[in-house]
CSV table of N, CA and C in Angstrom, one decimal:
chain,number,residue,atom,x,y,z
A,202,MET,N,-4.7,11.6,-20.9
A,202,MET,CA,-6.1,11.6,-21.3
A,202,MET,C,-6.3,12.6,-22.4
A,203,GLU,N,-7.1,12.2,-23.4
A,203,GLU,CA,-7.4,13.0,-24.6
A,203,GLU,C,-8.1,14.3,-24.1
A,204,THR,N,-7.7,15.4,-24.7
A,204,THR,CA,-8.3,16.7,-24.5
A,204,THR,C,-9.6,16.8,-25.3
A,205,THR,N,-9.8,15.9,-26.2
A,205,THR,CA,-11.1,16.0,-27.0
A,205,THR,C,-12.2,15.4,-26.3
A,206,SER,N,-12.0,14.5,-25.3
A,206,SER,CA,-13.1,14.0,-24.5
A,206,SER,C,-13.6,15.0,-23.5
A,207,THR,N,-14.8,14.9,-23.0
A,207,THR,CA,-15.4,15.8,-22.0
A,207,THR,C,-14.5,15.8,-20.8
A,208,GLU,N,-14.1,14.6,-20.3
A,208,GLU,CA,-13.2,14.5,-19.1
A,208,GLU,C,-11.9,15.2,-19.4
A,209,GLY,N,-11.4,15.0,-20.5
A,209,GLY,CA,-10.1,15.6,-20.9
A,209,GLY,C,-10.1,17.1,-20.9
A,210,ARG,N,-11.2,17.6,-21.4
A,210,ARG,CA,-11.3,19.1,-21.5
A,210,ARG,C,-11.5,19.7,-20.1
A,211,ILE,N,-12.3,19.0,-19.3
A,211,ILE,CA,-12.5,19.5,-17.9
A,211,ILE,C,-11.2,19.4,-17.1
A,212,LEU,N,-10.5,18.3,-17.3
A,212,LEU,CA,-9.2,18.2,-16.5
A,212,LEU,C,-8.2,19.2,-17.0
A,213,ALA,N,-8.2,19.5,-18.3
A,213,ALA,CA,-7.2,20.5,-18.9
A,213,ALA,C,-7.5,21.9,-18.3
A,214,VAL,N,-8.8,22.2,-18.1
A,214,VAL,CA,-9.1,23.5,-17.5
A,214,VAL,C,-8.6,23.5,-16.0
A,215,LEU,N,-8.9,22.4,-15.3
A,215,LEU,CA,-8.5,22.3,-13.9
A,215,LEU,C,-7.0,22.3,-13.7
A,216,GLU,N,-6.3,21.7,-14.6
A,216,GLU,CA,-4.8,21.7,-14.5
A,216,GLU,C,-4.3,23.1,-14.7
A,217,GLU,N,-4.9,23.8,-15.6
A,217,GLU,CA,-4.5,25.2,-15.9
A,217,GLU,C,-4.9,26.2,-14.7
A,218,ASP,N,-6.1,25.9,-14.2
A,218,ASP,CA,-6.6,26.8,-13.1
A,218,ASP,C,-7.4,26.0,-12.2
A,219,ALA,N,-6.8,25.5,-11.1
A,219,ALA,CA,-7.6,24.7,-10.1
A,219,ALA,C,-8.6,25.5,-9.4
A,220,LYS,N,-8.6,26.8,-9.4
A,220,LYS,CA,-9.5,27.7,-8.7
A,220,LYS,C,-10.7,28.1,-9.6
A,221,ALA,N,-10.7,27.6,-10.9
A,221,ALA,CA,-11.8,28.0,-11.8
A,221,ALA,C,-13.1,27.5,-11.2
A,222,SER,N,-14.2,28.3,-11.4
A,222,SER,CA,-15.5,28.0,-10.9
A,222,SER,C,-16.1,27.0,-11.9
A,223,TYR,N,-17.2,26.3,-11.5
A,223,TYR,CA,-17.9,25.4,-12.4
A,223,TYR,C,-18.3,26.1,-13.7
A,224,ALA,N,-18.8,27.4,-13.5
A,224,ALA,CA,-19.2,28.2,-14.7
A,224,ALA,C,-18.0,28.4,-15.6
A,225,GLU,N,-16.9,28.8,-15.1
A,225,GLU,CA,-15.7,29.0,-15.9
A,225,GLU,C,-15.3,27.7,-16.6
A,226,ILE,N,-15.3,26.6,-15.9
A,226,ILE,CA,-14.9,25.3,-16.5
A,226,ILE,C,-15.9,24.9,-17.6
A,227,ALA,N,-17.1,25.1,-17.3
A,227,ALA,CA,-18.2,24.8,-18.3
A,227,ALA,C,-18.0,25.6,-19.6
A,228,ASP,N,-17.7,26.9,-19.4
A,228,ASP,CA,-17.5,27.7,-20.6
A,228,ASP,C,-16.3,27.3,-21.4
A,229,ARG,N,-15.2,27.1,-20.7
A,229,ARG,CA,-13.9,26.8,-21.4
A,229,ARG,C,-13.9,25.4,-21.9
A,230,ALA,N,-14.7,24.4,-21.3
A,230,ALA,CA,-14.7,23.1,-21.8
A,230,ALA,C,-15.9,22.8,-22.8
A,231,GLY,N,-16.7,23.8,-22.9
A,231,GLY,CA,-17.8,23.7,-23.9
A,231,GLY,C,-18.9,22.7,-23.4
A,232,VAL,N,-19.2,22.7,-22.1
A,232,VAL,CA,-20.3,21.9,-21.5
A,232,VAL,C,-21.1,22.7,-20.5
A,233,SER,N,-22.1,22.1,-20.0
A,233,SER,CA,-23.0,22.8,-19.0
A,233,SER,C,-22.4,22.6,-17.6
A,234,LYS,N,-22.8,23.5,-16.7
A,234,LYS,CA,-22.3,23.4,-15.3
A,234,LYS,C,-22.7,22.1,-14.6
A,235,PRO,N,-23.9,21.6,-14.8
A,235,PRO,CA,-24.3,20.3,-14.3
A,235,PRO,C,-23.3,19.2,-14.8
A,236,THR,N,-23.0,19.3,-16.0
A,236,THR,CA,-22.0,18.3,-16.6
A,236,THR,C,-20.7,18.4,-15.9
A,237,VAL,N,-20.2,19.6,-15.7
A,237,VAL,CA,-18.9,19.8,-15.0
A,237,VAL,C,-19.0,19.2,-13.6
A,238,ARG,N,-20.1,19.5,-12.9
A,238,ARG,CA,-20.3,19.0,-11.5
A,238,ARG,C,-20.3,17.5,-11.5
A,239,LYS,N,-21.0,16.8,-12.4
A,239,LYS,CA,-21.1,15.4,-12.5
A,239,LYS,C,-19.7,14.8,-12.8
A,240,TYR,N,-19.0,15.3,-13.8
A,240,TYR,CA,-17.7,14.8,-14.1
A,240,TYR,C,-16.6,15.0,-13.0
A,241,ILE,N,-16.6,16.1,-12.4
A,241,ILE,CA,-15.7,16.4,-11.3
A,241,ILE,C,-15.9,15.4,-10.2
A,242,SER,N,-17.2,15.3,-9.8
A,242,SER,CA,-17.5,14.3,-8.7
A,242,SER,C,-17.1,12.9,-9.1
A,243,LYS,N,-17.3,12.5,-10.3
A,243,LYS,CA,-16.9,11.1,-10.7
A,243,LYS,C,-15.4,11.0,-10.7
A,244,LEU,N,-14.7,12.0,-11.2
A,244,LEU,CA,-13.2,12.0,-11.3
A,244,LEU,C,-12.6,12.0,-9.9
A,245,GLU,N,-13.3,12.7,-8.9
A,245,GLU,CA,-12.8,12.6,-7.5
A,245,GLU,C,-13.1,11.2,-6.9
A,246,ASP,N,-14.3,10.7,-7.1
A,246,ASP,CA,-14.6,9.4,-6.6
A,246,ASP,C,-13.8,8.3,-7.1
A,247,ASP,N,-13.4,8.4,-8.4
A,247,ASP,CA,-12.5,7.4,-9.1
A,247,ASP,C,-11.0,7.6,-8.7
A,248,GLY,N,-10.7,8.6,-8.0
A,248,GLY,CA,-9.3,8.8,-7.6
A,248,GLY,C,-8.4,9.5,-8.7
A,249,VAL,N,-9.1,9.9,-9.8
A,249,VAL,CA,-8.3,10.6,-10.8
A,249,VAL,C,-7.9,12.0,-10.3
A,250,ILE,N,-8.8,12.7,-9.7
A,250,ILE,CA,-8.5,14.0,-9.1
A,250,ILE,C,-8.3,13.6,-7.6
A,251,ILE,N,-7.0,13.8,-7.2
A,251,ILE,CA,-6.7,13.4,-5.8
A,251,ILE,C,-6.5,14.7,-4.9
A,252,GLY,N,-6.7,15.8,-5.4
A,252,GLY,CA,-6.6,17.0,-4.6
A,252,GLY,C,-6.4,18.3,-5.5
A,253,TYR,N,-6.4,19.4,-4.8
A,253,TYR,CA,-6.2,20.7,-5.5
A,253,TYR,C,-5.1,21.4,-4.8
A,254,SER,N,-4.3,22.1,-5.5
A,254,SER,CA,-3.1,22.7,-4.9
A,254,SER,C,-2.8,24.0,-5.6
A,255,ALA,N,-1.9,24.8,-4.9
A,255,ALA,CA,-1.4,26.0,-5.4
A,255,ALA,C,0.1,25.8,-5.9
A,256,ASP,N,0.4,26.4,-7.1
A,256,ASP,CA,1.8,26.4,-7.5
A,256,ASP,C,2.5,27.5,-6.8
A,257,VAL,N,3.6,27.3,-6.3
A,257,VAL,CA,4.3,28.3,-5.5
A,257,VAL,C,5.7,28.6,-6.1
A,258,ASP,N,6.0,29.9,-6.1
A,258,ASP,CA,7.3,30.4,-6.6
A,258,ASP,C,8.2,30.4,-5.3
A,259,PRO,N,9.2,29.5,-5.2
A,259,PRO,CA,10.0,29.4,-4.0
A,259,PRO,C,10.7,30.7,-3.6
A,260,LYS,N,11.1,31.4,-4.7
A,260,LYS,CA,11.9,32.7,-4.4
A,260,LYS,C,11.0,33.7,-3.8
A,261,LYS,N,9.7,33.7,-4.0
A,261,LYS,CA,8.8,34.7,-3.5
A,261,LYS,C,8.2,34.3,-2.2
A,262,LEU,N,8.5,33.1,-1.7
A,262,LEU,CA,7.9,32.5,-0.5
A,262,LEU,C,8.8,32.8,0.6
A,263,ALA,N,8.5,33.9,1.4
A,263,ALA,CA,9.3,34.3,2.5
A,263,ALA,C,9.3,33.2,3.6
A,264,GLY,N,10.5,33.0,4.1
A,264,GLY,CA,10.6,32.1,5.2
A,264,GLY,C,10.4,30.6,4.9
A,265,GLN,N,10.7,30.2,3.6
A,265,GLN,CA,10.6,28.8,3.3
A,265,GLN,C,11.5,28.5,2.1
A,266,SER,N,12.2,27.4,2.3
A,266,SER,CA,13.0,26.8,1.2
A,266,SER,C,12.4,25.5,0.7
A,267,ILE,N,12.6,25.2,-0.6
A,267,ILE,CA,12.1,24.0,-1.1
A,267,ILE,C,13.2,23.3,-1.9
A,268,ALA,N,13.2,22.0,-1.7
A,268,ALA,CA,14.1,21.1,-2.5
A,268,ALA,C,13.4,19.9,-3.0
A,269,MET,N,13.8,19.5,-4.2
A,269,MET,CA,13.4,18.2,-4.7
A,269,MET,C,14.6,17.3,-4.4
A,270,VAL,N,14.3,16.2,-3.7
A,270,VAL,CA,15.3,15.3,-3.2
A,270,VAL,C,15.1,13.9,-3.8
A,271,GLY,N,16.2,13.5,-4.6
A,271,GLY,CA,16.2,12.2,-5.1
A,271,GLY,C,16.6,11.2,-4.0
A,272,ILE,N,15.9,10.1,-3.9
A,272,ILE,CA,16.2,9.2,-2.8
A,272,ILE,C,16.4,7.8,-3.3
A,273,GLU,N,17.4,7.2,-2.8
A,273,GLU,CA,17.7,5.8,-3.1
A,273,GLU,C,17.4,5.0,-1.8
A,274,CYS,N,16.8,3.9,-2.0
A,274,CYS,CA,16.5,3.0,-0.8
A,274,CYS,C,16.7,1.6,-1.2
A,275,ALA,N,17.0,0.8,-0.2
A,275,ALA,CA,17.1,-0.7,-0.4
A,275,ALA,C,15.7,-1.2,-0.8
A,276,SER,N,15.7,-2.0,-1.9
A,276,SER,CA,14.5,-2.4,-2.5
A,276,SER,C,13.7,-3.3,-1.5
A,277,GLU,N,14.3,-4.0,-0.6
A,277,GLU,CA,13.6,-4.8,0.4
A,277,GLU,C,13.0,-4.0,1.5
A,278,ARG,N,13.3,-2.7,1.6
A,278,ARG,CA,12.8,-1.8,2.6
A,278,ARG,C,11.8,-0.7,2.0
A,279,TYR,N,11.5,-0.9,0.7
A,279,TYR,CA,10.8,0.1,-0.1
A,279,TYR,C,9.5,0.5,0.6
A,280,VAL,N,8.7,-0.4,1.0
A,280,VAL,CA,7.4,-0.2,1.6
A,280,VAL,C,7.5,0.6,2.9
A,281,GLU,N,8.4,0.2,3.7
A,281,GLU,CA,8.7,0.8,5.0
A,281,GLU,C,9.2,2.2,4.8
A,282,VAL,N,10.1,2.4,3.8
A,282,VAL,CA,10.7,3.7,3.6
A,282,VAL,C,9.6,4.7,3.1
A,283,THR,N,8.8,4.3,2.1
A,283,THR,CA,7.7,5.2,1.6
A,283,THR,C,6.7,5.5,2.7
A,284,ARG,N,6.4,4.6,3.6
A,284,ARG,CA,5.5,4.9,4.7
A,284,ARG,C,6.1,5.9,5.6
A,285,ALA,N,7.4,5.7,6.0
A,285,ALA,CA,8.0,6.7,6.9
A,285,ALA,C,8.1,8.1,6.2
A,286,LEU,N,8.5,8.1,5.0
A,286,LEU,CA,8.6,9.4,4.3
A,286,LEU,C,7.2,10.2,4.2
A,287,LYS,N,6.1,9.4,4.0
A,287,LYS,CA,4.8,10.0,4.0
A,287,LYS,C,4.4,10.6,5.3
A,288,GLU,N,5.0,10.1,6.4
A,288,GLU,CA,4.7,10.5,7.7
A,288,GLU,C,5.4,11.8,8.1
A,289,LEU,N,6.4,12.2,7.4
A,289,LEU,CA,7.2,13.4,7.7
A,289,LEU,C,6.4,14.7,7.2
A,290,ASP,N,6.2,15.6,8.1
A,290,ASP,CA,5.5,16.8,7.8
A,290,ASP,C,6.3,17.7,6.8
A,291,ASP,N,7.6,17.6,6.8
A,291,ASP,CA,8.4,18.3,5.9
A,291,ASP,C,8.4,17.9,4.5
A,292,VAL,N,7.9,16.6,4.3
A,292,VAL,CA,7.8,16.1,2.9
A,292,VAL,C,6.4,16.5,2.4
A,293,GLU,N,6.4,17.5,1.4
A,293,GLU,CA,5.2,18.0,0.9
A,293,GLU,C,4.5,17.0,-0.1
A,294,SER,N,5.4,16.4,-0.9
A,294,SER,CA,4.9,15.3,-1.8
A,294,SER,C,6.0,14.3,-2.1
A,295,LEU,N,5.5,13.1,-2.5
A,295,LEU,CA,6.5,12.0,-2.7
A,295,LEU,C,6.1,11.3,-4.0
A,296,TYR,N,7.0,11.0,-4.8
A,296,TYR,CA,6.8,10.4,-6.1
A,296,TYR,C,7.7,9.2,-6.3
A,297,THR,N,7.2,8.2,-7.0
A,297,THR,CA,8.1,7.1,-7.5
A,297,THR,C,8.7,7.7,-8.8
A,298,SER,N,9.8,7.2,-9.2
A,298,SER,CA,10.5,7.8,-10.3
A,298,SER,C,11.2,6.7,-11.2
A,299,SER,N,11.2,6.9,-12.5
A,299,SER,CA,11.9,6.0,-13.4
A,299,SER,C,13.2,6.6,-13.8
A,300,GLY,N,13.5,7.7,-13.3
A,300,GLY,CA,14.8,8.4,-13.6
A,300,GLY,C,16.0,8.0,-12.8
A,301,ASP,N,16.8,8.9,-12.5
A,301,ASP,CA,18.0,8.6,-11.8
A,301,ASP,C,17.8,8.1,-10.3
A,302,HIS,N,16.7,8.4,-9.8
A,302,HIS,CA,16.4,8.1,-8.4
A,302,HIS,C,15.1,7.2,-8.2
A,303,MET,N,15.1,6.4,-7.2
A,303,MET,CA,14.0,5.5,-7.0
A,303,MET,C,12.7,6.3,-6.6
A,304,LEU,N,13.0,7.3,-5.7
A,304,LEU,CA,11.9,8.2,-5.2
A,304,LEU,C,12.3,9.7,-5.4
A,305,MET,N,11.3,10.5,-5.5
A,305,MET,CA,11.6,12.0,-5.5
A,305,MET,C,10.6,12.6,-4.5
A,306,ALA,N,11.2,13.4,-3.6
A,306,ALA,CA,10.4,14.0,-2.5
A,306,ALA,C,10.5,15.5,-2.6
A,307,GLU,N,9.4,16.2,-2.5
A,307,GLU,CA,9.4,17.7,-2.4
A,307,GLU,C,9.5,18.0,-0.9
A,308,VAL,N,10.6,18.6,-0.5
A,308,VAL,CA,10.8,18.9,0.9
A,308,VAL,C,10.8,20.4,1.2
A,309,ARG,N,10.1,20.8,2.2
A,309,ARG,CA,10.1,22.2,2.6
A,309,ARG,C,10.5,22.5,4.0
A,310,ALA,N,11.2,23.6,4.2
A,310,ALA,CA,11.6,24.0,5.5
A,310,ALA,C,11.8,25.5,5.6
A,311,VAL,N,12.0,26.1,6.7
A,311,VAL,CA,12.0,27.5,6.9
A,311,VAL,C,13.2,28.2,6.1
A,312,ASP,N,14.3,27.5,6.0
A,312,ASP,CA,15.5,28.0,5.3
A,312,ASP,C,16.4,26.9,4.9
A,313,GLY,N,17.5,27.2,4.2
A,313,GLY,CA,18.4,26.2,3.6
A,313,GLY,C,19.0,25.3,4.7
A,314,ASP,N,19.4,25.9,5.8
A,314,ASP,CA,20.0,25.2,6.9
A,314,ASP,C,19.0,24.1,7.5
A,315,SER,N,17.8,24.6,7.7
A,315,SER,CA,16.7,23.7,8.2
A,315,SER,C,16.4,22.6,7.2
A,316,LEU,N,16.4,22.9,5.9
A,316,LEU,CA,16.2,21.9,4.9
A,316,LEU,C,17.3,20.9,4.9
A,317,GLY,N,18.6,21.3,5.1
A,317,GLY,CA,19.7,20.4,5.2
A,317,GLY,C,19.5,19.5,6.4
A,318,ASP,N,19.0,20.1,7.5
A,318,ASP,CA,18.8,19.3,8.7
A,318,ASP,C,17.7,18.2,8.5
A,319,VAL,N,16.6,18.6,7.8
A,319,VAL,CA,15.5,17.6,7.5
A,319,VAL,C,16.1,16.5,6.7
A,320,ILE,N,16.9,16.8,5.7
A,320,ILE,CA,17.5,15.7,4.9
A,320,ILE,C,18.5,14.8,5.7
A,321,SER,N,19.4,15.5,6.5
A,321,SER,CA,20.4,14.7,7.2
A,321,SER,C,19.8,14.0,8.4
A,322,ASP,N,19.0,14.7,9.2
A,322,ASP,CA,18.5,14.2,10.5
A,322,ASP,C,17.2,13.3,10.3
A,323,LYS,N,16.4,13.6,9.4
A,323,LYS,CA,15.1,12.9,9.3
A,323,LYS,C,15.1,11.9,8.2
A,324,ILE,N,15.4,12.4,7.0
A,324,ILE,CA,15.3,11.5,5.8
A,324,ILE,C,16.4,10.4,5.8
A,325,LEU,N,17.6,10.8,6.0
A,325,LEU,CA,18.7,9.9,6.0
A,325,LEU,C,18.7,8.9,7.2
A,326,SER,N,18.0,9.3,8.2
A,326,SER,CA,17.9,8.4,9.4
A,326,SER,C,16.9,7.3,9.3
A,327,ILE,N,16.1,7.3,8.2
A,327,ILE,CA,15.1,6.3,8.0
A,327,ILE,C,15.8,5.0,7.6
A,328,ASP,N,15.5,3.9,8.3
A,328,ASP,CA,16.1,2.6,8.0
A,328,ASP,C,15.8,2.2,6.5
A,329,GLY,N,16.8,2.0,5.7
A,329,GLY,CA,16.6,1.5,4.3
A,329,GLY,C,16.9,2.6,3.3
A,330,ILE,N,17.0,3.9,3.8
A,330,ILE,CA,17.4,4.9,2.8
A,330,ILE,C,18.9,4.9,2.7
A,331,GLU,N,19.4,4.8,1.5
A,331,GLU,CA,20.8,4.7,1.2
A,331,GLU,C,21.5,6.0,0.8
A,332,ALA,N,20.7,6.9,0.2
A,332,ALA,CA,21.3,8.2,-0.2
A,332,ALA,C,20.1,9.1,-0.5
A,333,ALA,N,20.5,10.4,-0.4
A,333,ALA,CA,19.5,11.5,-0.7
A,333,ALA,C,20.3,12.6,-1.5
A,334,HIS,N,19.7,13.0,-2.6
A,334,HIS,CA,20.4,13.9,-3.5
A,334,HIS,C,19.5,15.1,-3.7
A,335,PRO,N,19.7,16.2,-2.9
A,335,PRO,CA,18.9,17.4,-3.0
A,335,PRO,C,19.2,18.3,-4.1
A,336,SER,N,18.2,18.9,-4.7
A,336,SER,CA,18.3,20.0,-5.6
A,336,SER,C,17.4,21.1,-5.1
A,337,PHE,N,18.0,22.2,-4.6
A,337,PHE,CA,17.3,23.3,-4.0
A,337,PHE,C,16.7,24.2,-5.1
A,338,LEU,N,15.4,24.4,-5.0
A,338,LEU,CA,14.7,25.2,-6.0
A,338,LEU,C,14.9,26.7,-5.7
A,339,GLN,N,15.2,27.4,-6.7
A,339,GLN,CA,15.5,28.8,-6.5
A,339,GLN,C,14.5,29.8,-7.2
A,340,GLU,N,14.2,29.6,-8.4
A,340,GLU,CA,13.3,30.5,-9.1
A,340,GLU,C,12.3,29.7,-10.0
A,341,ARG,N,11.0,30.0,-9.9
A,341,ARG,CA,10.1,29.4,-10.7
A,341,ARG,C,10.1,30.1,-12.1
A,342,LEU,N,10.2,29.4,-13.2
A,342,LEU,CA,10.3,30.0,-14.5
A,342,LEU,C,9.0,29.9,-15.2
A,343,LYS,N,8.2,28.9,-14.9
A,343,LYS,CA,6.9,28.8,-15.5
A,343,LYS,C,5.9,28.2,-14.5
């Protein structure tokens, strides 16, 4: 989305700081607070804004390990696989991908061993999943 449009400027502020108040967003986007309220409500209703989240540095997160897991699945089982993955509490987020893997899942567990168990016992046991390729996140650089 263009950052020159009102929506684009508001989204740019939110993407930089999801905790920004309407007043802060209005100031940084160059619009009024009622305009911010109206656009954010519309963007939420239209499904453009689907949620708000915190960026986490996995190295500083005590008692939790995070991995991005590339997942291959049988194309005829794609719908069932994605439904099953979305049901797993350990899967924080799930994305389709045009890269090396059909799906990418952000998986969290208390430690590396538990993360391995989630991948081997839960993810790989889903009918239709052919392979899982984890990359364990170590340090957030930006």
